[in-house]
Amino acid sequence: MKFETAAGENPIDRQAVVGKGVDRIDGPLKTTGTATYAFEWHERITRPAYGHVIGAGIAKGRIVSLDLAYVRQAPGVITVVTAQSAGPLGKGGRNNATLLGGPVIEHYHQAVALVVAETLEQARAAAQLARIQYAREPGTFDLDAEKDGATRPDSITGGPADTAIGDFATAFAEAPVRLDGTYTTPGQAHAMMEPHASIAAWEGDRLTLWTSNQMIDWGKQDLAKTLNIPADNIRLISPYIGGGFGGKLFLRADALLAALGARAAKRPVKVALTRPLMFNNTTHRAATIQRIRIGAGADGRIVAIGHENWSGDLNGLKAEAGVRYSRPLYAGAHRMSTTRVAALDLPEANAMRAPSDAPGSMALEIAIDEMAEKLKLDPVEFRIINDTLVDPEKPERAFSERHLKECLNQGARRFGWHRRAAEPATRREGAWLIGLGVAAAFRDSPVTTSAARVRLDGRGIVTVETDMTDIGTGSYTIIAQTAAEMMGVPLERVVVRLGDSSFPVSSGSGGQWGANSSTSGVYAACVKLRENLARRLGFDAEQAVFEDGEIRQGGRRAALSEAVVDGEMIAEDAIEFGDLDDRYKLSTFGAHFVEVAVHSATAEVRIRRMLAVCSAGRILNPKTARSQVIGAMTMGVGAALMEELAVDKRYGFFVNHDLAGYEVPVHADIPHQEVLFLEETDPLSSPMKAKGVGELGICGVSAAVANAIYNATGVRVRDYPVTLDKLLEGMPEAI
Ligand code: MOS
């Protein structure tokens, strides 16, 4: 099905099932520990062996000698895989770093060997006996030091690396009110609960891989390229995923090494990355340096806005492009943005929840707060004055929907924004300084081809099959709701099967495109099934109504199951969006409000309340959508206050590579969160008239926290995370 123009009225609009906050249908499996995660396919796998990954002990250089004699003699060891033993491997297009290194080492903890043994403990113990000698080469590990040598990437997601509109330099120089600020965000880790894990089993030249991956088809294609085998010989299975946040978008070492290990051991092999290996072996969100210049008239209108962004990656490949945030968000005739990426020899930088926009918002939304203060304007008001209904860098392309103003206004009312003291550090409650902060949220909501198969059996059970993944987001539930709505059956009569490459290729889960795209694919398949059913039962598919397990038209009705003659009826289709993304800017908007208390003596920061107001088209399930947003808000608090990959600039690795050293918020850190969704649909986005919220929810949060801290203390911190050592010196007199 081609989606070409605005969606008209369709069966989803009934919202008998869609739009309801129903519980996750996979919830009981997860809470009872019976959902099979990648490492847990005990019943299907006979006599698995266990692989332990050895990570490189240097950041850059070569392996001079790899002595595995003691490893091979250790109890229980079956085989050892190295780059040498694996033979020539190809490379999928989506990995930057090589997944099995040696002799050349590209980054610290790059996998250099897999020890396969009868038990996990034996594999791990044997791995300690490897004697590896390296020749270290000097590397570059410091973004700040490499900044001036950084180069311009060919492009960034969704646009060119640099843009220039009007005459920024003159407009900025002549603006009556100006800000020139530099902001930094550190490297961050996805730190999802479930580690990267895979079980591989070969039958002849066919590979089955149970894994934990957000994008089934990308994983399958890239694994085929890496192993130099046909993609059709690979089956990837990933029905439950314990979090990804972008860290599981691509093929990683666990999957490749499980496949190689199983081939060498001639039996199934299980590989999970240990937590201390994950931080340096996999990917992370790159650190950024962002310079923002804003010039405005005394009336508060922005006339010039400039955003320069530096980040680093292995081989200088991929930019974390904060400029994406400032390009479409605020009006202003004269604009410039530049993106530079430095070649660093740290582990691979890549996508993490709202790549580019999360760090972009961390910088821009503090700058906007600073500008509002210079202009003596309320920061909500300043944002509203500079709202725009067209993409300021592409005026010919309208936003499909843009309700930033409504989000800000509604949020301000709901949060009691009027209680914010305009003068910082003036509100006290005992020893605590109280502050309120706000930030605008923005994130694109791309659409992408997504296919599904729908089966109807003689009992009237509807089964949906698609390789879509549920990374803890609620895909099972919203897909079931979509099929129930389309076929007119109760939710209990829908079975959803996901995360298997033998099912039709979906959008997968990433870039907050999954909910809207994958349900639209299910919609398309259901339209086809409705047509088939109507034809077989003598109804007009356009006129008929599907309700209560029946197809109805005029005075006639028939049970859906009557159409099923030989076991089941099957329909398959894909939604395709063509150039929709070029014609409209499909984006989501929101506003974040935060109240903090900062201890006047210790500068300890406590979050007190958080509110997000989101505009994201039709909300398919308010319960799972809220869950996405509160998770994202929590992650934004982590980025604001705690998360930082500490770089050892001598040896080139992330020092805090475990969950003791890499801190993320816990329940006690987040006492109160509220999420409001604007009542709306977006007919230009898809037949579902929906969008994504999983990444919108994090964008702006960290800046809202930083702005609240400023409001509480009068201390402006431009380098994340905002830890108390950065606040102490400037704190007002304690009382
Ligand atoms: Mo997202 S960073 O595309 O999982």
XYZ file of C-alpha atoms and ligand atoms in Angstrom:
739
model
C 0.000 0.000 0.000
C 1.301 3.388 -0.977
C 0.654 6.228 1.427
C 0.642 9.289 -0.773
C -1.762 11.889 0.481
C -3.301 12.810 3.782
C -5.140 9.912 5.381
C -8.913 10.231 5.200
C -11.287 8.671 7.658
C -10.451 5.025 8.198
C -11.277 2.217 10.649
C -8.541 3.322 13.072
C -10.500 6.523 13.721
C -13.136 4.533 15.608
C -10.570 4.136 18.371
C -12.460 1.251 19.930
C -9.127 -0.407 20.774
C -6.432 1.900 19.415
C -5.859 4.908 21.639
C -6.786 2.968 24.778
C -4.267 2.621 27.556
C -4.372 -1.167 27.639
C -1.736 -3.118 29.551
C 1.183 -4.593 27.679
C 0.211 -7.988 26.369
C 3.780 -9.191 26.993
C 3.715 -7.832 30.538
C 2.908 -11.115 32.338
C 5.737 -12.898 30.483
C 8.191 -10.264 31.584
C 7.069 -9.981 35.173
C 7.103 -13.755 35.604
C 10.513 -14.128 33.994
C 9.199 -16.316 31.193
C 9.903 -14.021 28.238
C 12.824 -15.629 26.442
C 15.657 -13.139 26.160
C 18.585 -13.888 23.876
C 20.622 -15.869 26.392
C 17.640 -17.842 27.659
C 16.547 -20.208 24.907
C 17.330 -23.173 27.140
C 14.738 -25.544 25.776
C 15.485 -25.160 22.109
C 19.229 -25.478 22.386
C 20.771 -28.812 23.126
C 24.220 -28.919 24.673
C 25.263 -25.337 24.082
C 28.858 -24.346 24.597
C 29.757 -20.973 26.073
C 31.911 -18.297 24.495
C 33.840 -15.651 26.386
C 35.064 -12.602 24.471
C 38.607 -11.352 25.001
C 38.867 -7.611 24.463
C 42.014 -5.830 23.302
C 44.174 -4.371 26.049
C 45.292 -1.393 23.980
C 43.453 1.329 22.090
C 45.576 1.418 18.969
C 48.362 -0.668 17.483
C 48.970 -4.311 16.614
C 48.989 -7.700 18.199
C 52.598 -8.872 18.045
C 51.948 -12.316 19.437
C 48.857 -14.159 20.530
C 49.804 -17.199 22.614
C 46.776 -19.380 23.297
C 48.602 -22.561 24.369
C 47.481 -22.368 27.998
C 43.981 -21.393 26.969
C 43.608 -24.480 24.792
C 44.850 -26.734 27.594
C 42.496 -25.284 30.188
C 39.654 -27.497 31.449
C 36.589 -27.613 29.246
C 37.950 -25.550 26.380
C 36.598 -26.634 23.013
C 38.005 -24.085 20.626
C 39.276 -20.531 20.312
C 38.253 -18.173 17.526
C 40.580 -15.394 16.385
C 40.705 -13.217 13.292
C 43.357 -15.548 11.976
C 41.372 -18.734 12.564
C 38.150 -17.176 11.262
C 39.691 -16.459 7.874
C 38.683 -13.525 5.693
C 35.572 -11.757 6.867
C 33.520 -9.166 5.057
C 32.040 -6.090 6.653
C 28.475 -4.873 6.886
C 27.867 -1.280 5.940
C 26.652 -0.248 9.364
C 29.663 -1.044 11.515
C 32.493 1.404 11.709
C 34.818 -0.625 13.912
C 35.766 -4.143 12.860
C 33.925 -6.591 15.097
C 36.757 -9.107 15.356
C 40.086 -7.318 15.519
C 43.660 -8.485 15.022
C 46.409 -8.117 14.216
C 45.416 -4.460 13.791
C 43.691 -3.042 16.868
C 41.304 -0.162 16.289
C 40.036 0.505 19.808
C 40.271 -0.631 23.406
C 38.305 -3.808 24.177
C 37.830 -4.552 20.488
C 37.178 -8.300 20.419
C 40.327 -10.228 19.553
C 39.317 -13.776 20.495
C 36.419 -15.925 21.598
C 37.186 -18.770 23.987
C 34.575 -21.518 23.695
C 34.208 -24.005 26.546
C 31.735 -26.437 28.075
C 30.676 -23.943 30.723
C 30.607 -20.198 31.073
C 32.990 -20.363 34.017
C 35.478 -22.509 32.121
C 35.443 -20.164 29.147
C 35.955 -17.164 31.370
C 38.721 -18.763 33.403
C 40.540 -20.007 30.311
C 40.387 -16.569 28.701
C 42.558 -15.216 31.523
C 45.358 -17.508 30.347
C 45.754 -15.846 26.951
C 49.138 -14.175 26.572
C 48.854 -11.284 24.183
C 51.695 -8.943 23.333
C 50.846 -5.688 21.692
C 52.799 -2.980 19.925
C 51.046 0.176 21.021
C 50.802 3.125 18.712
C 49.992 6.646 19.792
C 46.349 7.537 19.347
C 44.112 10.574 19.583
C 41.678 10.467 22.479
C 40.921 14.075 23.374
C 38.150 15.820 21.446
C 39.151 19.231 22.725
C 42.721 18.768 21.488
C 41.628 17.426 18.096
C 38.904 20.019 17.555
C 40.885 22.268 15.238
C 41.843 19.397 12.961
C 38.286 18.116 12.706
C 36.850 17.796 9.217
C 33.451 18.284 7.667
C 31.505 15.054 7.092
C 29.839 14.580 3.682
C 26.452 14.990 5.320
C 24.594 14.420 8.554
C 21.281 12.645 9.086
C 18.646 14.562 7.197
C 20.781 17.294 5.708
C 24.119 18.829 4.833
C 26.890 19.185 7.408
C 26.876 22.962 7.090
C 24.159 25.457 6.280
C 24.168 29.214 5.721
C 21.104 31.373 5.199
C 21.157 35.157 4.900
C 24.112 36.986 6.381
C 24.716 35.597 9.828
C 27.941 37.474 10.582
C 26.510 40.925 9.930
C 23.149 40.251 11.549
C 24.811 38.849 14.658
C 27.304 41.730 14.896
C 24.535 44.297 14.620
C 22.030 42.613 16.927
C 21.285 44.686 20.028
C 21.277 41.619 22.311
C 23.810 38.861 21.794
C 24.897 35.579 23.298
C 28.050 33.648 22.448
C 28.274 30.484 24.510
C 30.144 27.202 24.322
C 28.602 24.080 25.792
C 29.982 20.585 26.183
C 28.321 17.205 26.507
C 30.319 14.110 27.480
C 30.303 10.667 25.938
C 27.401 8.536 27.179
C 26.676 4.832 27.322
C 23.360 3.172 26.465
C 23.619 1.103 29.649
C 20.570 -0.977 28.813
C 19.629 -3.744 31.256
C 20.123 -6.716 28.956
C 23.683 -7.034 27.697
C 24.445 -7.838 24.073
C 23.900 -11.585 23.811
C 23.476 -14.215 21.105
C 23.123 -17.950 20.669
C 24.206 -19.374 17.320
C 23.385 -22.797 15.891
C 24.396 -24.097 12.466
C 22.621 -26.795 10.517
C 24.885 -27.413 7.563
C 25.377 -24.020 5.965
C 22.306 -22.510 7.596
C 22.630 -20.359 10.679
C 20.016 -19.609 13.318
C 20.890 -16.774 15.630
C 18.872 -15.950 18.748
C 19.978 -12.468 19.571
C 19.020 -9.099 21.001
C 18.767 -6.665 18.142
C 16.544 -3.692 17.330
C 16.755 -4.076 13.541
C 16.309 -7.673 12.427
C 16.866 -7.178 8.714
C 19.900 -4.906 9.119
C 21.399 -7.512 11.419
C 20.700 -10.341 9.020
C 22.076 -8.502 5.987
C 25.204 -7.319 7.776
C 25.889 -10.717 9.299
C 25.584 -12.292 5.843
C 28.067 -9.789 4.435
C 30.460 -10.344 7.310
C 30.316 -14.139 7.053
C 30.279 -14.037 3.242
C 27.183 -16.246 3.072
C 23.773 -15.646 1.472
C 21.376 -13.705 3.690
C 18.764 -16.369 3.002
C 20.893 -18.839 4.946
C 20.509 -16.808 8.113
C 17.574 -16.663 10.484
C 17.628 -14.041 13.210
C 15.280 -14.391 16.162
C 14.863 -11.580 18.663
C 11.367 -11.512 20.136
C 12.211 -9.861 23.470
C 14.840 -7.220 24.010
C 15.874 -5.854 27.377
C 16.497 -2.329 26.147
C 18.591 -1.040 23.291
C 18.551 2.763 23.101
C 20.433 2.513 19.798
C 23.154 0.250 21.182
C 21.507 -2.725 19.471
C 20.699 -1.120 16.124
C 23.617 -2.860 14.467
C 25.388 -6.174 14.313
C 27.830 -6.430 17.221
C 30.607 -8.746 18.318
C 28.404 -11.108 20.350
C 26.416 -12.104 17.256
C 29.367 -12.483 14.922
C 31.467 -14.353 17.455
C 28.638 -16.691 18.438
C 28.267 -17.586 14.751
C 32.002 -18.114 14.291
C 32.294 -19.980 17.592
C 29.432 -22.328 16.753
C 30.930 -23.045 13.365
C 34.311 -23.876 14.924
C 32.874 -25.843 17.854
C 30.354 -27.654 15.635
C 27.621 -27.091 18.196
C 25.485 -24.217 19.446
C 27.409 -21.450 21.203
C 26.117 -18.787 23.578
C 27.906 -15.464 23.891
C 27.010 -12.564 26.168
C 29.216 -9.529 26.537
C 30.138 -8.973 30.159
C 29.088 -5.612 31.512
C 32.686 -4.343 31.886
C 33.319 -5.191 28.234
C 30.213 -3.482 26.903
C 31.257 0.117 27.434
C 34.394 -0.084 25.293
C 33.543 -3.009 23.030
C 30.265 -1.667 21.654
C 29.208 1.868 20.778
C 28.562 5.030 22.727
C 27.130 8.487 22.194
C 29.970 10.803 21.209
C 30.945 13.783 23.322
C 30.262 17.179 21.757
C 31.539 20.733 21.917
C 28.931 23.203 20.731
C 29.288 26.937 20.195
C 26.016 28.777 19.956
C 25.587 32.401 18.983
C 22.214 34.095 19.079
C 21.409 37.689 18.236
C 18.002 39.252 18.903
C 16.246 42.553 18.715
C 15.057 44.284 21.871
C 11.596 42.937 21.006
C 12.875 39.427 21.672
C 12.871 38.277 18.055
C 15.870 36.252 17.013
C 17.600 37.772 13.990
C 20.718 35.612 13.896
C 21.354 32.087 15.105
C 24.610 30.186 14.682
C 25.434 26.706 15.876
C 28.815 25.020 15.491
C 29.283 21.437 16.577
C 32.351 19.285 17.089
C 32.395 15.605 17.927
C 34.705 12.664 17.306
C 34.566 9.127 16.023
C 36.871 6.337 14.929
C 38.361 7.337 11.584
C 36.474 10.618 11.852
C 33.435 8.914 10.429
C 30.152 9.766 12.083
C 29.176 13.108 13.592
C 26.989 13.649 16.620
C 25.363 16.662 15.021
C 23.779 18.952 17.585
C 23.020 21.466 14.830
C 20.026 19.348 13.877
C 18.251 20.828 16.869
C 18.672 24.512 16.093
C 18.001 24.325 12.368
C 14.227 23.818 12.523
C 13.312 24.969 16.011
C 13.308 28.768 16.105
C 12.696 31.502 13.552
C 15.408 33.947 12.514
C 16.356 35.247 9.078
C 20.126 34.884 9.349
C 21.473 31.474 10.220
C 24.560 29.332 10.042
C 25.501 25.877 11.255
C 28.613 23.780 10.910
C 29.434 20.185 11.799
C 32.978 18.935 12.265
C 34.093 15.482 13.234
C 37.527 14.618 14.624
C 39.258 11.290 14.133
C 39.505 9.726 17.581
C 40.843 6.313 18.504
C 38.203 5.783 21.167
C 35.608 3.035 20.687
C 33.050 3.551 17.924
C 30.646 6.431 18.407
C 27.165 5.796 17.119
C 23.465 6.287 17.650
C 22.028 6.583 21.138
C 18.458 7.620 21.924
C 17.712 10.751 19.853
C 21.180 10.860 18.324
C 22.290 14.444 17.604
C 19.100 15.961 19.006
C 19.581 14.938 22.622
C 23.014 16.630 22.875
C 21.887 19.423 20.535
C 19.019 20.201 22.879
C 21.343 20.080 25.889
C 23.293 23.006 24.419
C 20.686 25.026 22.536
C 18.072 24.998 25.253
C 20.499 26.411 27.818
C 21.512 29.075 25.303
C 17.859 29.986 24.817
C 17.450 30.294 28.599
C 20.489 32.581 28.744
C 19.164 34.695 25.891
C 15.752 35.056 27.541
C 17.484 36.330 30.656
C 19.499 38.869 28.685
C 16.284 40.075 27.080
C 14.484 40.124 30.456
C 11.857 37.842 28.959
C 10.243 34.816 30.511
C 11.871 31.761 28.880
C 8.452 30.334 27.907
C 7.507 33.640 26.337
C 10.843 33.950 24.497
C 10.355 30.540 22.931
C 6.811 31.379 21.866
C 7.887 34.681 20.300
C 10.356 32.766 18.140
C 8.143 29.842 17.195
C 7.849 29.148 13.462
C 5.346 27.145 11.456
C 7.693 26.470 8.556
C 11.124 24.883 8.624
C 13.257 28.063 8.718
C 15.978 26.421 6.666
C 13.562 24.933 4.115
C 10.557 27.255 3.971
C 9.074 25.338 1.057
C 8.564 22.340 3.329
C 5.889 22.742 5.969
C 5.732 20.816 9.211
C 2.899 18.307 8.975
C 1.842 19.498 12.426
C 3.629 21.766 14.856
C 2.156 22.602 18.232
C 5.188 23.736 20.198
C 3.369 26.818 21.444
C 0.460 24.780 22.785
C 2.874 22.422 24.567
C 4.647 25.342 26.237
C 1.439 27.113 27.226
C -0.323 24.036 28.481
C 2.757 22.919 30.386
C 3.275 26.320 31.976
C -0.287 26.333 33.272
C -0.188 22.773 34.509
C 3.204 23.108 36.190
C 2.475 26.361 37.965
C 5.165 28.165 36.020
C 3.996 31.538 37.361
C 5.554 30.526 40.675
C 9.037 30.639 39.139
C 11.050 33.535 40.499
C 12.427 35.610 37.614
C 15.449 36.452 39.749
C 17.636 33.370 40.325
C 18.600 32.122 43.783
C 15.742 33.910 45.493
C 13.468 31.040 46.451
C 14.440 29.090 49.531
C 12.873 26.369 51.609
C 15.049 25.949 54.649
C 18.502 24.905 53.472
C 17.280 24.206 49.943
C 17.254 26.577 47.007
C 14.306 25.960 44.694
C 14.314 26.524 40.963
C 12.128 25.904 37.917
C 13.369 25.256 34.401
C 11.850 24.768 30.971
C 13.024 23.564 27.576
C 11.456 22.916 24.212
C 11.425 19.361 22.875
C 11.718 18.528 19.211
C 12.490 15.349 17.306
C 11.755 14.194 13.784
C 9.371 11.294 13.357
C 10.507 9.572 10.171
C 8.450 6.987 8.349
C 9.851 3.947 6.627
C 8.641 0.947 4.649
C 7.214 -1.744 6.893
C 5.598 -5.062 6.036
C 3.396 -7.492 7.937
C 1.464 -10.714 7.443
C -1.961 -11.282 8.988
C -3.572 -14.683 9.389
C -7.153 -15.451 10.273
C -8.008 -18.960 11.401
C -11.250 -20.887 11.658
C -11.685 -19.894 15.316
C -11.549 -16.228 14.370
C -8.082 -15.747 15.833
C -6.034 -13.064 14.077
C -2.273 -13.619 14.085
C 0.125 -10.856 13.057
C 3.655 -11.665 11.969
C 6.300 -9.061 11.286
C 10.009 -8.833 12.045
C 9.312 -5.673 14.071
C 10.990 -5.691 17.479
C 9.743 -4.733 20.927
C 12.674 -3.252 22.814
C 10.557 -2.703 25.898
C 8.497 -0.068 24.126
C 5.133 -1.756 23.692
C 5.259 -2.831 20.030
C 3.418 -6.083 20.778
C 0.558 -4.173 22.308
C 0.093 -1.389 19.755
C 0.354 -3.897 16.905
C -2.308 -6.057 18.550
C -4.482 -2.975 19.041
C -4.087 -2.055 15.363
C -5.051 -5.523 14.146
C -7.977 -5.737 16.588
C -9.274 -2.369 15.411
C -8.888 -3.184 11.732
C -10.429 -6.640 11.891
C -13.099 -5.760 14.423
C -12.120 -8.425 16.932
C -11.387 -8.122 20.659
C -7.758 -7.670 21.644
C -7.749 -11.131 23.267
C -8.316 -12.689 19.848
C -5.135 -11.230 18.382
C -1.794 -13.007 18.576
C 1.326 -11.013 17.743
C 4.582 -12.651 16.709
C 7.600 -10.379 16.353
C 11.348 -10.305 15.955
C 11.929 -13.160 13.538
C 13.581 -12.741 10.152
C 11.269 -15.368 8.699
C 8.487 -12.773 9.028
C 7.988 -9.842 6.639
C 10.567 -7.076 6.959
C 9.381 -4.190 9.124
C 10.705 -0.779 10.020
C 12.390 -2.215 13.095
C 12.845 -0.155 16.247
C 14.984 2.952 15.923
C 14.867 6.685 15.433
C 11.331 6.729 16.927
C 10.056 5.513 13.555
C 8.916 2.108 14.839
C 5.467 2.711 16.323
C 3.987 4.659 13.423
C 5.704 2.739 10.614
C 5.189 -0.788 11.925
C 1.524 -0.314 12.827
C 0.977 1.238 9.382
C 2.433 -1.933 7.868
C -0.033 -3.962 9.931
C -2.793 -1.608 8.800
C -1.860 -2.286 5.157
C -1.880 -6.064 5.638
C -5.241 -5.843 7.432
C -6.746 -3.788 4.598
C -5.762 -6.605 2.273
C -7.213 -9.258 4.566
C -10.446 -7.251 4.825
C -10.639 -7.121 1.011
C -10.052 -10.864 0.711
C -12.671 -11.601 3.348
C -15.223 -9.275 1.836
C -14.715 -10.789 -1.605
C -15.065 -14.313 -0.358
C -18.202 -13.564 1.662
C -19.810 -11.348 -0.984
C -19.445 -7.975 0.725
C -18.106 -4.691 -0.554
C -14.835 -4.106 1.303
C -15.236 -0.328 1.121
C -18.737 -0.288 2.565
C -18.573 -3.176 5.004
C -17.976 -2.691 8.703
C -15.835 -5.107 10.696
C -17.150 -5.412 14.216
C -17.542 -7.993 16.985
C -15.850 -10.672 14.901
C -18.274 -10.094 12.051
C -18.369 -8.366 8.716
C -21.534 -6.289 8.332
C -23.143 -4.369 5.519
C -26.719 -3.179 5.195
C -28.774 -5.815 6.958
C -26.298 -8.626 6.220
C -23.703 -10.019 8.554
C -21.317 -12.955 8.609
C -18.759 -14.237 11.084
C -15.202 -13.632 9.850
C -14.392 -17.279 10.469
C -16.965 -18.297 7.838
C -14.551 -17.119 5.175
C -11.884 -19.519 6.366
C -12.154 -22.717 4.396
C -8.760 -24.366 4.326
C -7.293 -23.690 7.750
C -6.598 -20.012 7.475
C -6.686 -16.920 5.341
C -3.452 -15.026 4.929
C -2.745 -11.530 3.682
C 0.559 -9.740 3.473
C 1.405 -6.192 2.526
C 3.790 -3.337 3.207
C 3.210 0.336 3.751
C 5.366 2.530 1.557
C 5.714 6.251 2.044
C 7.505 7.319 -1.131
C 8.841 10.865 -0.835
C 6.521 11.872 2.019
C 9.517 12.913 4.126
C 10.584 15.338 1.401
C 7.183 16.917 1.048
C 6.485 17.416 4.741
C 8.640 17.737 7.765
C 7.239 15.089 10.060
C 8.300 16.113 13.531
C 7.179 15.841 17.110
C 7.239 18.664 19.623
C 6.980 19.066 23.318
C 7.884 21.037 26.389
C 9.671 19.886 29.518
C 9.274 21.510 32.917
C 11.446 20.642 35.898
C 11.578 21.723 39.521
C 14.774 21.157 41.459
C 15.989 21.750 44.957
C 19.689 22.449 45.430
C 21.185 22.208 48.893
C 22.662 25.564 49.777
C 25.631 24.085 51.651
C 26.548 21.027 49.582
C 25.080 21.940 46.162
C 23.435 18.519 46.054
C 20.735 18.586 43.381
C 17.411 16.846 43.895
C 14.771 16.616 41.200
C 11.366 17.402 42.689
C 8.863 17.365 39.856
C 8.928 16.867 36.120
C 6.288 17.474 33.486
C 6.385 16.707 29.782
C 3.759 17.899 27.339
C 4.035 16.102 24.011
C 2.553 16.663 20.584
C 3.006 13.483 18.606
C -0.071 12.822 16.502
C -2.446 10.066 17.561
C -1.242 8.360 20.703
C -1.774 4.684 19.948
C -1.664 3.626 23.588
C -1.357 6.321 26.258
C 0.000 3.856 28.798
C 2.913 2.559 26.722
C 3.536 6.036 25.268
C 3.677 7.545 28.757
C 6.042 4.796 29.755
C 8.316 5.728 26.851
C 8.297 9.376 27.808
C 8.932 8.893 31.533
C 11.812 6.566 30.661
C 13.219 9.186 28.325
C 12.797 11.932 30.950
C 14.678 9.740 33.406
C 17.467 9.286 30.890
C 17.545 13.055 30.396
C 18.049 13.501 34.132
C 20.936 11.049 33.936
C 22.497 13.101 31.160
C 21.968 16.309 33.119
C 23.314 15.191 36.477
C 25.374 11.997 36.320
C 26.221 10.319 33.050
C 29.723 10.787 31.707
C 32.081 8.343 30.072
C 35.399 9.321 31.615
C 38.163 9.123 29.009
C 41.640 7.989 29.986
C 43.437 10.344 27.621
C 46.739 8.513 27.964
C 45.554 4.999 27.135
C 42.386 5.779 25.252
C 39.510 4.034 26.938
C 36.455 4.705 29.045
C 37.522 4.232 32.634
C 34.107 3.882 34.249
C 33.118 0.811 32.306
C 30.584 -0.714 34.659
C 27.364 0.310 36.354
C 29.170 1.191 39.577
C 31.260 3.840 37.833
C 28.752 4.872 35.187
C 25.821 6.228 37.128
C 22.264 6.396 35.912
C 19.216 7.582 37.856
C 17.341 5.202 40.138
C 13.779 5.435 41.420
C 14.759 7.544 44.421
C 16.199 10.182 42.080
C 12.913 10.734 40.253
C 10.106 11.378 42.721
C 7.374 12.722 40.431
C 6.777 12.682 36.697
C 3.746 13.671 34.692
C 3.173 13.331 30.952
C 0.442 15.052 28.953
C -0.307 14.374 25.302
C -2.056 16.952 23.149
C -5.319 15.583 21.745
C -4.591 15.389 18.038
C -4.051 13.223 15.004
C -1.629 13.845 12.157
C -3.275 12.714 8.905
C -0.103 13.515 6.959
C 2.035 11.096 8.954
C 0.448 7.740 7.974
C -2.904 5.955 7.936
C -2.430 5.588 11.701
C -2.112 9.403 11.963
C 0.483 8.710 14.657
C 4.130 9.517 15.329
C 6.862 8.447 17.730
C 7.507 9.618 21.282
C 10.391 7.471 22.519
C 13.053 9.959 21.547
C 11.023 13.152 21.818
C 10.826 12.379 25.518
C 14.549 12.886 26.142
C 15.080 15.968 23.970
C 15.303 19.101 26.075
C 15.049 17.365 29.451
C 18.679 17.843 30.463
C 18.611 21.541 29.603
C 15.377 21.983 31.558
C 17.206 20.476 34.558
C 20.252 22.721 34.031
C 17.991 25.757 33.645
C 16.136 24.860 36.845
C 19.469 24.585 38.655
C 20.418 28.025 37.374
C 17.097 29.397 38.513
C 17.665 27.861 41.942
C 21.294 28.893 42.415
C 22.291 31.554 39.904
C 25.135 29.283 38.786
C 25.213 28.647 35.060
C 26.959 25.397 34.178
C 27.600 24.855 30.463
C 29.492 21.604 30.783
C 27.471 18.476 31.442
C 26.917 16.683 33.688
C 25.968 19.371 36.193
C 27.706 17.844 39.191
C 27.998 19.592 42.509
C 31.721 20.374 42.134
C 30.795 22.669 39.237
C 28.179 24.428 41.346
C 29.886 24.819 44.692
C 32.093 27.776 43.977
C 29.334 29.993 42.675
C 26.700 29.036 45.225
C 25.039 31.824 47.180
C 25.772 32.120 50.883
C 24.470 29.132 52.773
C 22.054 29.803 55.571
Mo 17.600 4.808 18.260
S 19.346 5.706 18.799
O 17.656 4.920 16.541
O 17.548 3.232 18.865
